[in-house]
Structure formats: structure tokens, C-alpha cells
Amino acid sequence: MLVKFNLNGLDVEVNVKPGEYLIDTLRNYGVKSVKKGCDGSSCGACTVLVDDKPVLSCSLLTAKVEGHNVMTVESIQDEAAALSECFSREGADQCGFCNAAFALMVHALKKENPHPTDEEIKDYMVGNLCRCTGYQSQQKAIKAFLGGKK
Ligand code: FES
Ligand code: FES
């Protein structure tokens, strides 16, 4: 079946199998920043934004994005690079597997709540797991980024 949607500002038309999930469609389309961590709605690594809201692409049927706007980290590269600098300044791990989803979550958080408290950041990011470390440095980095500290 054909599904039409907007991907990172471009109108695309993809041929998908019935029951195909968005993560597979995007990766087949060449968007490899979207990662399959658990494939079971538990890790957040597959997060993309649909109409500016974070969704788990491993649990969203591609047919559901017909006519919607899908955004991956490719469309916010400068912002992701700035966030990455904050991460490295705070000594937060960045494995490349979770990074893209983190950047998209922070982008969405900034739109929804530009001045979040520590607790609000924690709550917002709770679905994005990191297998490498604790979350304190990441939390500090996000706070610095949202506070505009370079
Ligand atoms: S791959 Fe989708 S939540 Fe883990
Ligand atoms: S830094 Fe990516 S999973 Fe921990």
C-alpha cells in the first residue's frame, strides 16, 4: 500500500507492507538515525516526532502517518550538535544509539515547556533509556542546553 506523508520537510510516498511499522519504513527509506533498541515500546531509541509530538516508531503503524509530518534528527542537526556539546561538557555518555532520540525529545520538550524544572526534565525523558550510565550528567547537560549555556 502507498502511504504519503511529510518527512523532514519533504513530501514522500512510500510503498509499505500491511502492518508495517514506521521504524522499518524509515530505516528502509534510508533514515538510519532511527534505532531499534528493544522493538517492544520500552527503550525510546526509536523515537521520532509526529506533528511535533514524540512517538515510538516501533509501535506506530506507517499507515497511521498518512498526511502527517514526521521528523527525525536529520532535520535538527544544528540543534543536535549543540546538545551534543553540552553532553560532552558534562561528561555524559553519547553512544550514538540513543542520541538521536534524546535530541528529538529535548527538541519537543523545548517547544512544550521551554523552562522545565529538573523534575519536569526527568519526567519527560523517563521513557528514553540509556544502558551505559546514570542519568545525572545527561540531566545536567539538558538543563544547560535549555538554559542556553554554551
Ligand atoms: S525500539 Fe521502540 S521503544 Fe525500543
Ligand atoms: S549513551 Fe546511548 S544508551 Fe547510553
mmCIF file of N, CA and C in Angstrom, residues 41 49 54 93 104 126 148:
data_model
loop_
_atom_site.group_PDB
_atom_site.id
_atom_site.type_symbol
_atom_site.label_atom_id
_atom_site.label_comp_id
_atom_site.label_asym_id
_atom_site.label_seq_id
_atom_site.Cartn_x
_atom_site.Cartn_y
_atom_site.Cartn_z
ATOM 1 N N SER A 41 8.532 -1.173 22.580
ATOM 2 C CA SER A 41 7.980 0.032 23.238
ATOM 3 C C SER A 41 8.553 0.296 24.626
ATOM 4 N N LEU A 49 9.357 12.380 15.887
ATOM 5 C CA LEU A 49 8.269 13.310 16.187
ATOM 6 C C LEU A 49 7.222 13.213 15.087
ATOM 7 N N PRO A 54 6.536 13.466 20.384
ATOM 8 C CA PRO A 54 7.337 12.241 20.364
ATOM 9 C C PRO A 54 6.463 10.992 20.288
ATOM 10 N N ASP A 93 27.512 10.269 28.667
ATOM 11 C CA ASP A 93 27.789 9.315 27.588
ATOM 12 C C ASP A 93 26.920 9.611 26.381
ATOM 13 N N LEU A 104 15.723 14.526 19.810
ATOM 14 C CA LEU A 104 14.338 14.805 19.409
ATOM 15 C C LEU A 104 13.461 15.067 20.628
ATOM 16 N N VAL A 126 11.836 10.163 30.831
ATOM 17 C CA VAL A 126 11.832 8.887 31.544
ATOM 18 C C VAL A 126 11.746 7.657 30.614
ATOM 19 N N GLY A 148 20.414 27.705 27.666
ATOM 20 C CA GLY A 148 21.204 28.468 26.709
ATOM 21 C C GLY A 148 22.653 28.610 27.104
#
